[in-house]
Backbone as XML, in Angstrom:
<?xml version="1.0"?>
<chain id="A" units="angstrom">
  <residue number="1" name="MET">
    <atom name="N" x="-151.343" y="120.319" z="-75.540"/>
    <atom name="CA" x="-151.089" y="121.617" z="-76.128"/>
    <atom name="C" x="-150.257" y="121.489" z="-77.394"/>
  </residue>
  <residue number="2" name="SER">
    <atom name="N" x="-149.304" y="120.558" z="-77.385"/>
    <atom name="CA" x="-148.441" y="120.373" z="-78.542"/>
    <atom name="C" x="-149.227" y="119.862" z="-79.747"/>
  </residue>
  <residue number="3" name="GLY">
    <atom name="N" x="-150.201" y="118.999" z="-79.478"/>
    <atom name="CA" x="-151.029" y="118.474" z="-80.568"/>
    <atom name="C" x="-151.861" y="119.564" z="-81.221"/>
  </residue>
  <residue number="4" name="ALA">
    <atom name="N" x="-152.387" y="120.473" z="-80.417"/>
    <atom name="CA" x="-153.181" y="121.582" z="-80.956"/>
    <atom name="C" x="-152.303" y="122.525" z="-81.777"/>
  </residue>
  <residue number="5" name="ARG">
    <atom name="N" x="-151.103" y="122.753" z="-81.306"/>
    <atom name="CA" x="-150.186" y="123.637" z="-82.043"/>
    <atom name="C" x="-149.820" y="123.019" z="-83.390"/>
  </residue>
  <residue number="6" name="LYS">
    <atom name="N" x="-149.576" y="121.722" z="-83.426"/>
    <atom name="CA" x="-149.260" y="121.045" z="-84.684"/>
    <atom name="C" x="-150.447" y="121.090" z="-85.636"/>
  </residue>
  <residue number="7" name="ALA">
    <atom name="N" x="-151.642" y="120.972" z="-85.105"/>
    <atom name="CA" x="-152.836" y="121.032" z="-85.954"/>
    <atom name="C" x="-153.004" y="122.424" z="-86.558"/>
  </residue>
  <residue number="8" name="VAL">
    <atom name="N" x="-152.760" y="123.466" z="-85.736"/>
    <atom name="CA" x="-152.851" y="124.829" z="-86.244"/>
    <atom name="C" x="-151.773" y="125.078" z="-87.290"/>
  </residue>
  <residue number="9" name="ASP">
    <atom name="N" x="-150.541" y="124.634" z="-87.024"/>
    <atom name="CA" x="-149.456" y="124.789" z="-87.997"/>
    <atom name="C" x="-149.775" y="124.063" z="-89.294"/>
  </residue>
  <residue number="10" name="SER">
    <atom name="N" x="-150.328" y="122.880" z="-89.184"/>
    <atom name="CA" x="-150.699" y="122.112" z="-90.371"/>
    <atom name="C" x="-151.780" y="122.828" z="-91.165"/>
  </residue>
  <residue number="11" name="THR">
    <atom name="N" x="-152.757" y="123.399" z="-90.471"/>
    <atom name="CA" x="-153.836" y="124.122" z="-91.151"/>
    <atom name="C" x="-153.306" y="125.369" z="-91.839"/>
  </residue>
  <residue number="12" name="ILE">
    <atom name="N" x="-152.453" y="126.115" z="-91.155"/>
    <atom name="CA" x="-151.873" y="127.317" z="-91.752"/>
    <atom name="C" x="-151.018" y="126.946" z="-92.956"/>
  </residue>
  <residue number="13" name="ARG">
    <atom name="N" x="-150.244" y="125.875" z="-92.824"/>
    <atom name="CA" x="-149.411" y="125.430" z="-93.945"/>
    <atom name="C" x="-150.275" y="125.052" z="-95.144"/>
  </residue>
  <residue number="14" name="ARG">
    <atom name="N" x="-151.376" y="124.371" z="-94.916"/>
    <atom name="CA" x="-152.257" y="123.997" z="-96.029"/>
    <atom name="C" x="-152.884" y="125.224" z="-96.681"/>
  </residue>
  <residue number="15" name="ILE">
    <atom name="N" x="-153.283" y="126.205" z="-95.877"/>
    <atom name="CA" x="-153.846" y="127.443" z="-96.431"/>
    <atom name="C" x="-152.808" y="128.150" z="-97.291"/>
  </residue>
  <residue number="16" name="LEU">
    <atom name="N" x="-151.567" y="128.227" z="-96.809"/>
    <atom name="CA" x="-150.508" y="128.863" z="-97.591"/>
    <atom name="C" x="-150.219" y="128.096" z="-98.871"/>
  </residue>
  <residue number="17" name="VAL">
    <atom name="N" x="-150.257" y="126.765" z="-98.813"/>
    <atom name="CA" x="-150.022" y="125.958" z="-100.006"/>
    <atom name="C" x="-151.124" y="126.187" z="-101.023"/>
  </residue>
  <residue number="18" name="TYR">
    <atom name="N" x="-152.368" y="126.201" z="-100.580"/>
    <atom name="CA" x="-153.476" y="126.429" z="-101.503"/>
    <atom name="C" x="-153.413" y="127.833" z="-102.103"/>
  </residue>
  <residue number="19" name="THR">
    <atom name="N" x="-153.028" y="128.823" z="-101.292"/>
    <atom name="CA" x="-152.872" y="130.181" z="-101.810"/>
    <atom name="C" x="-151.765" y="130.239" z="-102.850"/>
  </residue>
  <residue number="20" name="ALA">
    <atom name="N" x="-150.656" y="129.567" z="-102.576"/>
    <atom name="CA" x="-149.554" y="129.526" z="-103.545"/>
    <atom name="C" x="-149.979" y="128.822" z="-104.825"/>
  </residue>
  <residue number="21" name="GLU">
    <atom name="N" x="-150.780" y="127.773" z="-104.722"/>
    <atom name="CA" x="-151.249" y="127.075" z="-105.919"/>
    <atom name="C" x="-152.176" y="127.964" z="-106.751"/>
  </residue>
  <residue number="22" name="ILE">
    <atom name="N" x="-152.999" y="128.766" z="-106.103"/>
    <atom name="CA" x="-153.878" y="129.684" z="-106.834"/>
    <atom name="C" x="-153.052" y="130.744" z="-107.552"/>
  </residue>
  <residue number="23" name="ILE">
    <atom name="N" x="-152.065" y="131.306" z="-106.871"/>
    <atom name="CA" x="-151.204" y="132.305" z="-107.498"/>
    <atom name="C" x="-150.423" y="131.680" z="-108.647"/>
  </residue>
  <residue number="24" name="ALA">
    <atom name="N" x="-149.925" y="130.453" z="-108.446"/>
    <atom name="CA" x="-149.198" y="129.761" z="-109.507"/>
    <atom name="C" x="-150.106" y="129.489" z="-110.702"/>
  </residue>
  <residue number="25" name="SER">
    <atom name="N" x="-151.352" y="129.177" z="-110.465"/>
    <atom name="CA" x="-152.294" y="128.945" z="-111.562"/>
    <atom name="C" x="-152.535" y="130.213" z="-112.367"/>
  </residue>
  <residue number="26" name="ILE">
    <atom name="N" x="-152.626" y="131.346" z="-111.690"/>
    <atom name="CA" x="-152.811" y="132.615" z="-112.394"/>
    <atom name="C" x="-151.581" y="132.929" z="-113.239"/>
  </residue>
  <residue number="27" name="ILE">
    <atom name="N" x="-150.392" y="132.732" z="-112.677"/>
    <atom name="CA" x="-149.155" y="132.966" z="-113.432"/>
    <atom name="C" x="-149.073" y="132.021" z="-114.622"/>
  </residue>
  <residue number="28" name="LEU">
    <atom name="N" x="-149.452" y="130.763" z="-114.423"/>
    <atom name="CA" x="-149.438" y="129.792" z="-115.520"/>
    <atom name="C" x="-150.418" y="130.189" z="-116.612"/>
  </residue>
  <residue number="29" name="LEU">
    <atom name="N" x="-151.568" y="130.704" z="-116.239"/>
    <atom name="CA" x="-152.539" y="131.167" z="-117.228"/>
    <atom name="C" x="-151.958" y="132.305" z="-118.061"/>
  </residue>
  <residue number="30" name="ILE">
    <atom name="N" x="-151.249" y="133.213" z="-117.417"/>
    <atom name="CA" x="-150.613" y="134.315" z="-118.146"/>
    <atom name="C" x="-149.535" y="133.778" z="-119.082"/>
  </residue>
  <residue number="31" name="ILE">
    <atom name="N" x="-148.740" y="132.812" z="-118.613"/>
    <atom name="CA" x="-147.685" y="132.238" z="-119.451"/>
    <atom name="C" x="-148.283" y="131.534" z="-120.658"/>
  </residue>
  <residue number="32" name="ILE">
    <atom name="N" x="-149.347" y="130.782" z="-120.462"/>
    <atom name="CA" x="-149.952" y="130.045" z="-121.563"/>
    <atom name="C" x="-150.566" y="130.992" z="-122.583"/>
  </residue>
  <residue number="33" name="CYS">
    <atom name="N" x="-151.001" y="132.160" z="-122.150"/>
    <atom name="CA" x="-151.652" y="133.114" z="-123.056"/>
    <atom name="C" x="-150.678" y="134.033" z="-123.780"/>
  </residue>
  <residue number="34" name="LEU">
    <atom name="N" x="-149.376" y="133.782" z="-123.724"/>
    <atom name="CA" x="-148.408" y="134.629" z="-124.424"/>
    <atom name="C" x="-148.678" y="134.761" z="-125.924"/>
  </residue>
  <residue number="35" name="PRO">
    <atom name="N" x="-149.087" y="133.698" z="-126.629"/>
    <atom name="CA" x="-149.343" y="133.872" z="-128.063"/>
    <atom name="C" x="-150.476" y="134.848" z="-128.363"/>
  </residue>
  <residue number="36" name="LEU">
    <atom name="N" x="-151.273" y="135.183" z="-127.391"/>
    <atom name="CA" x="-152.357" y="136.143" z="-127.612"/>
    <atom name="C" x="-151.895" y="137.594" z="-127.491"/>
  </residue>
  <residue number="37" name="ALA">
    <atom name="N" x="-150.577" y="137.793" z="-127.372"/>
    <atom name="CA" x="-150.043" y="139.143" z="-127.197"/>
    <atom name="C" x="-150.378" y="140.049" z="-128.375"/>
  </residue>
  <residue number="38" name="PHE">
    <atom name="N" x="-150.520" y="139.491" z="-129.570"/>
    <atom name="CA" x="-150.872" y="140.284" z="-130.740"/>
    <atom name="C" x="-152.371" y="140.285" z="-130.992"/>
  </residue>
  <residue number="39" name="VAL">
    <atom name="N" x="-153.010" y="139.176" z="-130.704"/>
    <atom name="CA" x="-154.414" y="139.019" z="-131.084"/>
    <atom name="C" x="-155.330" y="139.918" z="-130.266"/>
  </residue>
  <residue number="40" name="VAL">
    <atom name="N" x="-155.115" y="139.983" z="-128.971"/>
    <atom name="CA" x="-156.009" y="140.764" z="-128.111"/>
    <atom name="C" x="-155.964" y="142.263" z="-128.449"/>
  </residue>
  <residue number="41" name="PRO">
    <atom name="N" x="-154.777" y="142.877" z="-128.567"/>
    <atom name="CA" x="-154.788" y="144.304" z="-128.952"/>
    <atom name="C" x="-155.411" y="144.555" z="-130.326"/>
  </residue>
  <residue number="42" name="MET">
    <atom name="N" x="-155.183" y="143.638" z="-131.277"/>
    <atom name="CA" x="-155.793" y="143.803" z="-132.597"/>
    <atom name="C" x="-157.311" y="143.716" z="-132.492"/>
  </residue>
  <residue number="43" name="TRP">
    <atom name="N" x="-157.794" y="142.770" z="-131.711"/>
    <atom name="CA" x="-159.234" y="142.605" z="-131.545"/>
    <atom name="C" x="-159.853" y="143.845" z="-130.909"/>
  </residue>
  <residue number="44" name="ILE">
    <atom name="N" x="-159.195" y="144.367" z="-129.863"/>
    <atom name="CA" x="-159.719" y="145.556" z="-129.186"/>
    <atom name="C" x="-159.782" y="146.733" z="-130.159"/>
  </residue>
  <residue number="45" name="GLN">
    <atom name="N" x="-158.734" y="146.911" z="-130.958"/>
    <atom name="CA" x="-158.726" y="148.028" z="-131.902"/>
    <atom name="C" x="-159.821" y="147.892" z="-132.948"/>
  </residue>
  <residue number="46" name="GLN">
    <atom name="N" x="-160.028" y="146.661" z="-133.430"/>
    <atom name="CA" x="-161.032" y="146.477" z="-134.474"/>
    <atom name="C" x="-162.450" y="146.532" z="-133.928"/>
  </residue>
  <residue number="47" name="VAL">
    <atom name="N" x="-162.714" y="145.838" z="-132.833"/>
    <atom name="CA" x="-164.084" y="145.717" z="-132.327"/>
    <atom name="C" x="-164.498" y="146.945" z="-131.519"/>
  </residue>
  <residue number="48" name="VAL">
    <atom name="N" x="-163.670" y="147.351" z="-130.579"/>
    <atom name="CA" x="-164.058" y="148.445" z="-129.694"/>
    <atom name="C" x="-163.959" y="149.799" z="-130.394"/>
  </residue>
  <residue number="49" name="PHE">
    <atom name="N" x="-162.846" y="150.024" z="-131.095"/>
    <atom name="CA" x="-162.623" y="151.334" z="-131.700"/>
    <atom name="C" x="-163.022" y="151.399" z="-133.171"/>
  </residue>
  <residue number="50" name="GLY">
    <atom name="N" x="-163.319" y="150.276" z="-133.780"/>
    <atom name="CA" x="-163.737" y="150.249" z="-135.173"/>
    <atom name="C" x="-162.638" y="150.648" z="-136.158"/>
  </residue>
  <residue number="51" name="THR">
    <atom name="N" x="-161.401" y="150.388" z="-135.798"/>
    <atom name="CA" x="-160.268" y="150.735" z="-136.660"/>
    <atom name="C" x="-160.196" y="149.769" z="-137.839"/>
  </residue>
  <residue number="52" name="PRO">
    <atom name="N" x="-159.998" y="150.268" z="-139.055"/>
    <atom name="CA" x="-159.816" y="149.355" z="-140.193"/>
    <atom name="C" x="-158.516" y="148.559" z="-140.045"/>
  </residue>
  <residue number="53" name="THR">
    <atom name="N" x="-158.466" y="147.393" z="-140.659"/>
    <atom name="CA" x="-157.327" y="146.491" z="-140.522"/>
    <atom name="C" x="-156.025" y="147.139" z="-140.971"/>
  </residue>
  <residue number="54" name="ALA">
    <atom name="N" x="-156.041" y="147.930" z="-141.982"/>
    <atom name="CA" x="-154.822" y="148.551" z="-142.506"/>
    <atom name="C" x="-154.246" y="149.604" z="-141.564"/>
  </residue>
  <residue number="55" name="GLN">
    <atom name="N" x="-155.047" y="150.132" z="-140.633"/>
    <atom name="CA" x="-154.590" y="151.211" z="-139.762"/>
    <atom name="C" x="-154.361" y="150.769" z="-138.316"/>
  </residue>
  <residue number="56" name="LEU">
    <atom name="N" x="-154.245" y="149.481" z="-138.058"/>
    <atom name="CA" x="-154.035" y="148.992" z="-136.700"/>
    <atom name="C" x="-152.656" y="149.399" z="-136.187"/>
  </residue>
  <residue number="57" name="LEU">
    <atom name="N" x="-152.576" y="149.813" z="-134.929"/>
    <atom name="CA" x="-151.283" y="150.130" z="-134.318"/>
    <atom name="C" x="-150.493" y="148.866" z="-134.028"/>
  </residue>
  <residue number="58" name="VAL">
    <atom name="N" x="-151.166" y="147.843" z="-133.512"/>
    <atom name="CA" x="-150.540" y="146.555" z="-133.239"/>
    <atom name="C" x="-150.963" y="145.619" z="-134.362"/>
  </residue>
  <residue number="59" name="ASN">
    <atom name="N" x="-150.085" y="145.443" z="-135.329"/>
    <atom name="CA" x="-150.389" y="144.604" z="-136.477"/>
    <atom name="C" x="-149.133" y="143.834" z="-136.874"/>
  </residue>
  <residue number="60" name="PRO">
    <atom name="N" x="-148.961" y="142.622" z="-136.359"/>
    <atom name="CA" x="-147.737" y="141.876" z="-136.650"/>
    <atom name="C" x="-147.590" y="141.517" z="-138.126"/>
  </residue>
  <residue number="61" name="ILE">
    <atom name="N" x="-148.686" y="141.454" z="-138.859"/>
    <atom name="CA" x="-148.595" y="141.141" z="-140.282"/>
    <atom name="C" x="-147.927" y="142.303" z="-141.014"/>
  </residue>
  <residue number="62" name="ALA">
    <atom name="N" x="-148.263" y="143.530" z="-140.639"/>
    <atom name="CA" x="-147.618" y="144.696" z="-141.254"/>
    <atom name="C" x="-146.166" y="144.825" z="-140.793"/>
  </residue>
  <residue number="63" name="TRP">
    <atom name="N" x="-145.880" y="144.455" z="-139.549"/>
    <atom name="CA" x="-144.528" y="144.574" z="-139.018"/>
    <atom name="C" x="-143.583" y="143.518" z="-139.576"/>
  </residue>
  <residue number="64" name="PHE">
    <atom name="N" x="-144.042" y="142.237" z="-139.555"/>
    <atom name="CA" x="-143.160" y="141.116" z="-139.878"/>
    <atom name="C" x="-143.522" y="140.390" z="-141.161"/>
  </residue>
  <residue number="65" name="GLY">
    <atom name="N" x="-144.632" y="140.750" z="-141.778"/>
    <atom name="CA" x="-145.115" y="140.025" z="-142.946"/>
    <atom name="C" x="-145.911" y="138.804" z="-142.493"/>
  </residue>
  <residue number="66" name="PRO">
    <atom name="N" x="-146.647" y="138.172" z="-143.426"/>
    <atom name="CA" x="-147.476" y="137.029" z="-143.028"/>
    <atom name="C" x="-146.678" y="135.860" z="-142.464"/>
  </residue>
  <residue number="67" name="VAL">
    <atom name="N" x="-145.567" y="135.534" z="-143.100"/>
    <atom name="CA" x="-144.757" y="134.393" z="-142.629"/>
    <atom name="C" x="-144.094" y="134.735" z="-141.301"/>
  </residue>
  <residue number="68" name="GLY">
    <atom name="N" x="-143.579" y="135.941" z="-141.170"/>
    <atom name="CA" x="-142.950" y="136.359" z="-139.915"/>
    <atom name="C" x="-143.928" y="136.376" z="-138.755"/>
  </residue>
  <residue number="69" name="ALA">
    <atom name="N" x="-145.161" y="136.817" z="-139.023"/>
    <atom name="CA" x="-146.170" y="136.839" z="-137.965"/>
    <atom name="C" x="-146.501" y="135.429" z="-137.494"/>
  </residue>
  <residue number="70" name="VAL">
    <atom name="N" x="-146.560" y="134.485" z="-138.444"/>
    <atom name="CA" x="-146.822" y="133.090" z="-138.066"/>
    <atom name="C" x="-145.672" y="132.553" z="-137.227"/>
  </residue>
  <residue number="71" name="PHE">
    <atom name="N" x="-144.428" y="132.824" z="-137.644"/>
    <atom name="CA" x="-143.278" y="132.329" z="-136.889"/>
    <atom name="C" x="-143.164" y="132.984" z="-135.515"/>
  </residue>
  <residue number="72" name="ILE">
    <atom name="N" x="-143.465" y="134.258" z="-135.433"/>
    <atom name="CA" x="-143.445" y="134.937" z="-134.123"/>
    <atom name="C" x="-144.496" y="134.327" z="-133.203"/>
  </residue>
  <residue number="73" name="THR">
    <atom name="N" x="-145.691" y="134.083" z="-133.725"/>
    <atom name="CA" x="-146.760" y="133.498" z="-132.915"/>
    <atom name="C" x="-146.394" y="132.079" z="-132.497"/>
  </residue>
  <residue number="74" name="LEU">
    <atom name="N" x="-145.832" y="131.300" z="-133.419"/>
    <atom name="CA" x="-145.379" y="129.945" z="-133.058"/>
    <atom name="C" x="-144.247" y="129.993" z="-132.041"/>
  </residue>
  <residue number="75" name="GLY">
    <atom name="N" x="-143.354" y="130.970" z="-132.180"/>
    <atom name="CA" x="-142.273" y="131.122" z="-131.206"/>
    <atom name="C" x="-142.801" y="131.455" z="-129.821"/>
  </residue>
  <residue number="76" name="LEU">
    <atom name="N" x="-143.765" y="132.371" z="-129.763"/>
    <atom name="CA" x="-144.384" y="132.689" z="-128.469"/>
    <atom name="C" x="-145.101" y="131.473" z="-127.894"/>
  </residue>
  <residue number="77" name="GLY">
    <atom name="N" x="-145.738" y="130.706" z="-128.763"/>
    <atom name="CA" x="-146.398" y="129.476" z="-128.297"/>
    <atom name="C" x="-145.399" y="128.468" z="-127.765"/>
  </residue>
  <residue number="78" name="GLY">
    <atom name="N" x="-144.271" y="128.331" z="-128.452"/>
    <atom name="CA" x="-143.226" y="127.411" z="-127.984"/>
    <atom name="C" x="-142.641" y="127.833" z="-126.655"/>
  </residue>
  <residue number="79" name="VAL">
    <atom name="N" x="-142.362" y="129.124" z="-126.528"/>
    <atom name="CA" x="-141.827" y="129.643" z="-125.260"/>
    <atom name="C" x="-142.822" y="129.421" z="-124.133"/>
  </residue>
  <residue number="80" name="SER">
    <atom name="N" x="-144.094" y="129.722" z="-124.396"/>
    <atom name="CA" x="-145.097" y="129.546" z="-123.345"/>
    <atom name="C" x="-145.266" y="128.073" z="-122.994"/>
  </residue>
  <residue number="81" name="SER">
    <atom name="N" x="-145.144" y="127.182" z="-123.960"/>
    <atom name="CA" x="-145.256" y="125.743" z="-123.674"/>
    <atom name="C" x="-144.098" y="125.258" z="-122.818"/>
  </residue>
  <residue number="82" name="VAL">
    <atom name="N" x="-142.885" y="125.668" z="-123.170"/>
    <atom name="CA" x="-141.708" y="125.231" z="-122.401"/>
    <atom name="C" x="-141.750" y="125.792" z="-120.990"/>
  </residue>
  <residue number="83" name="VAL">
    <atom name="N" x="-141.991" y="127.098" z="-120.868"/>
    <atom name="CA" x="-142.037" y="127.716" z="-119.541"/>
    <atom name="C" x="-143.197" y="127.150" z="-118.727"/>
  </residue>
  <residue number="84" name="GLY">
    <atom name="N" x="-144.345" y="126.948" z="-119.368"/>
    <atom name="CA" x="-145.489" y="126.362" z="-118.667"/>
    <atom name="C" x="-145.207" y="124.952" z="-118.190"/>
  </residue>
  <residue number="85" name="TYR">
    <atom name="N" x="-144.538" y="124.146" z="-119.034"/>
    <atom name="CA" x="-144.201" y="122.777" z="-118.647"/>
    <atom name="C" x="-143.248" y="122.769" z="-117.453"/>
  </residue>
  <residue number="86" name="LEU">
    <atom name="N" x="-142.214" y="123.611" z="-117.523"/>
    <atom name="CA" x="-141.272" y="123.683" z="-116.401"/>
    <atom name="C" x="-141.964" y="124.162" z="-115.124"/>
  </residue>
  <residue number="87" name="TYR">
    <atom name="N" x="-142.862" y="125.115" z="-115.270"/>
    <atom name="CA" x="-143.586" y="125.664" z="-114.122"/>
    <atom name="C" x="-144.497" y="124.603" z="-113.495"/>
  </residue>
  <residue number="88" name="VAL">
    <atom name="N" x="-145.192" y="123.834" z="-114.340"/>
    <atom name="CA" x="-146.096" y="122.801" z="-113.822"/>
    <atom name="C" x="-145.309" y="121.683" z="-113.158"/>
  </residue>
  <residue number="89" name="THR">
    <atom name="N" x="-144.195" y="121.250" z="-113.755"/>
    <atom name="CA" x="-143.414" y="120.187" z="-113.125"/>
    <atom name="C" x="-142.845" y="120.649" z="-111.789"/>
  </residue>
  <residue number="90" name="ARG">
    <atom name="N" x="-142.405" y="121.906" z="-111.719"/>
    <atom name="CA" x="-141.909" y="122.423" z="-110.448"/>
    <atom name="C" x="-143.032" y="122.492" z="-109.420"/>
  </residue>
  <residue number="91" name="LEU">
    <atom name="N" x="-144.219" y="122.907" z="-109.870"/>
    <atom name="CA" x="-145.366" y="122.986" z="-108.970"/>
    <atom name="C" x="-145.742" y="121.601" z="-108.455"/>
  </residue>
  <residue number="92" name="LEU">
    <atom name="N" x="-145.704" y="120.595" z="-109.332"/>
    <atom name="CA" x="-146.038" y="119.238" z="-108.916"/>
    <atom name="C" x="-145.001" y="118.690" z="-107.938"/>
  </residue>
  <residue number="93" name="LEU">
    <atom name="N" x="-143.725" y="118.973" z="-108.177"/>
    <atom name="CA" x="-142.688" y="118.516" z="-107.257"/>
    <atom name="C" x="-142.821" y="119.195" z="-105.906"/>
  </residue>
  <residue number="94" name="THR">
    <atom name="N" x="-143.141" y="120.481" z="-105.896"/>
    <atom name="CA" x="-143.336" y="121.204" z="-104.640"/>
    <atom name="C" x="-144.563" y="120.675" z="-103.906"/>
  </residue>
  <residue number="95" name="GLY">
    <atom name="N" x="-145.611" y="120.337" z="-104.625"/>
    <atom name="CA" x="-146.827" y="119.810" z="-104.004"/>
    <atom name="C" x="-146.593" y="118.473" z="-103.334"/>
  </residue>
  <residue number="96" name="ASP">
    <atom name="N" x="-145.756" y="117.605" z="-103.942"/>
    <atom name="CA" x="-145.455" y="116.317" z="-103.336"/>
    <atom name="C" x="-144.693" y="116.493" z="-102.030"/>
  </residue>
  <residue number="97" name="THR">
    <atom name="N" x="-143.759" y="117.440" z="-102.000"/>
    <atom name="CA" x="-142.970" y="117.671" z="-100.798"/>
    <atom name="C" x="-143.853" y="118.168" z="-99.667"/>
  </residue>
  <residue number="98" name="VAL">
    <atom name="N" x="-144.743" y="119.079" z="-99.974"/>
    <atom name="CA" x="-145.615" y="119.636" z="-98.944"/>
    <atom name="C" x="-146.564" y="118.577" z="-98.423"/>
  </residue>
  <residue number="99" name="SER">
    <atom name="N" x="-147.120" y="117.747" z="-99.317"/>
    <atom name="CA" x="-148.051" y="116.734" z="-98.850"/>
    <atom name="C" x="-147.346" y="115.695" z="-97.985"/>
  </residue>
  <residue number="100" name="SER">
    <atom name="N" x="-146.075" y="115.366" z="-98.303"/>
    <atom name="CA" x="-145.373" y="114.409" z="-97.464"/>
    <atom name="C" x="-145.055" y="115.014" z="-96.103"/>
  </residue>
  <residue number="101" name="ASP">
    <atom name="N" x="-144.764" y="116.338" z="-96.056"/>
    <atom name="CA" x="-144.533" y="116.998" z="-94.779"/>
    <atom name="C" x="-145.800" y="117.011" z="-93.933"/>
  </residue>
  <residue number="102" name="SER">
    <atom name="N" x="-146.938" y="117.290" z="-94.563"/>
    <atom name="CA" x="-148.171" y="117.336" z="-93.794"/>
    <atom name="C" x="-148.583" y="115.933" z="-93.351"/>
  </residue>
  <residue number="103" name="ASP">
    <atom name="N" x="-148.264" y="114.903" z="-94.145"/>
    <atom name="CA" x="-148.534" y="113.529" z="-93.719"/>
    <atom name="C" x="-147.685" y="113.164" z="-92.502"/>
  </residue>
  <residue number="104" name="ALA">
    <atom name="N" x="-146.448" y="113.652" z="-92.493"/>
    <atom name="CA" x="-145.573" y="113.384" z="-91.345"/>
    <atom name="C" x="-146.113" y="114.067" z="-90.095"/>
  </residue>
  <residue number="105" name="ILE">
    <atom name="N" x="-146.640" y="115.273" z="-90.239"/>
    <atom name="CA" x="-147.210" y="115.986" z="-89.094"/>
    <atom name="C" x="-148.439" y="115.253" z="-88.593"/>
  </residue>
  <residue number="106" name="LEU">
    <atom name="N" x="-149.275" y="114.780" z="-89.537"/>
    <atom name="CA" x="-150.459" y="114.064" z="-89.120"/>
    <atom name="C" x="-150.119" y="112.755" z="-88.446"/>
  </residue>
  <residue number="107" name="SER">
    <atom name="N" x="-149.076" y="112.065" z="-88.897"/>
    <atom name="CA" x="-148.699" y="110.813" z="-88.249"/>
    <atom name="C" x="-148.129" y="111.075" z="-86.860"/>
  </residue>
  <residue number="108" name="ASP">
    <atom name="N" x="-147.471" y="112.241" z="-86.660"/>
    <atom name="CA" x="-146.966" y="112.586" z="-85.323"/>
    <atom name="C" x="-148.125" y="112.860" z="-84.359"/>
  </residue>
  <residue number="109" name="GLU">
    <atom name="N" x="-149.236" y="113.387" z="-84.896"/>
    <atom name="CA" x="-150.385" y="113.663" z="-84.040"/>
    <atom name="C" x="-151.026" y="112.388" z="-83.530"/>
  </residue>
  <residue number="110" name="ASP">
    <atom name="N" x="-150.939" y="111.312" z="-84.314"/>
    <atom name="CA" x="-151.565" y="110.068" z="-83.916"/>
    <atom name="C" x="-150.848" y="109.416" z="-82.752"/>
  </residue>
  <residue number="111" name="GLU">
    <atom name="N" x="-149.564" y="109.733" z="-82.553"/>
    <atom name="CA" x="-148.785" y="109.099" z="-81.488"/>
    <atom name="C" x="-149.071" y="109.641" z="-80.152"/>
  </residue>
</chain>
């Protein structure tokens, strides 16, 4: 009975780990896409609504100037790179811990 319980616990733990990895991947995708914060609204306004470039509501070039818009976009890219790197390293460290725990459970089942 104890072996079956450990197998069920191991299976549930793996399902939860895979679910957490999927959620983490979605969050990482959002973090990596931070530099698109200006591009997507501008694209929607131009393509979907047919708004001329001079009348865009979200227009970082009009707000910050050409150089400022480039620096803001590079800044968002830098922030997303740093946060994404930290997030991935944390995810990899968490994955190693979980896999070693599940290996320990599997080795206990063999005994």
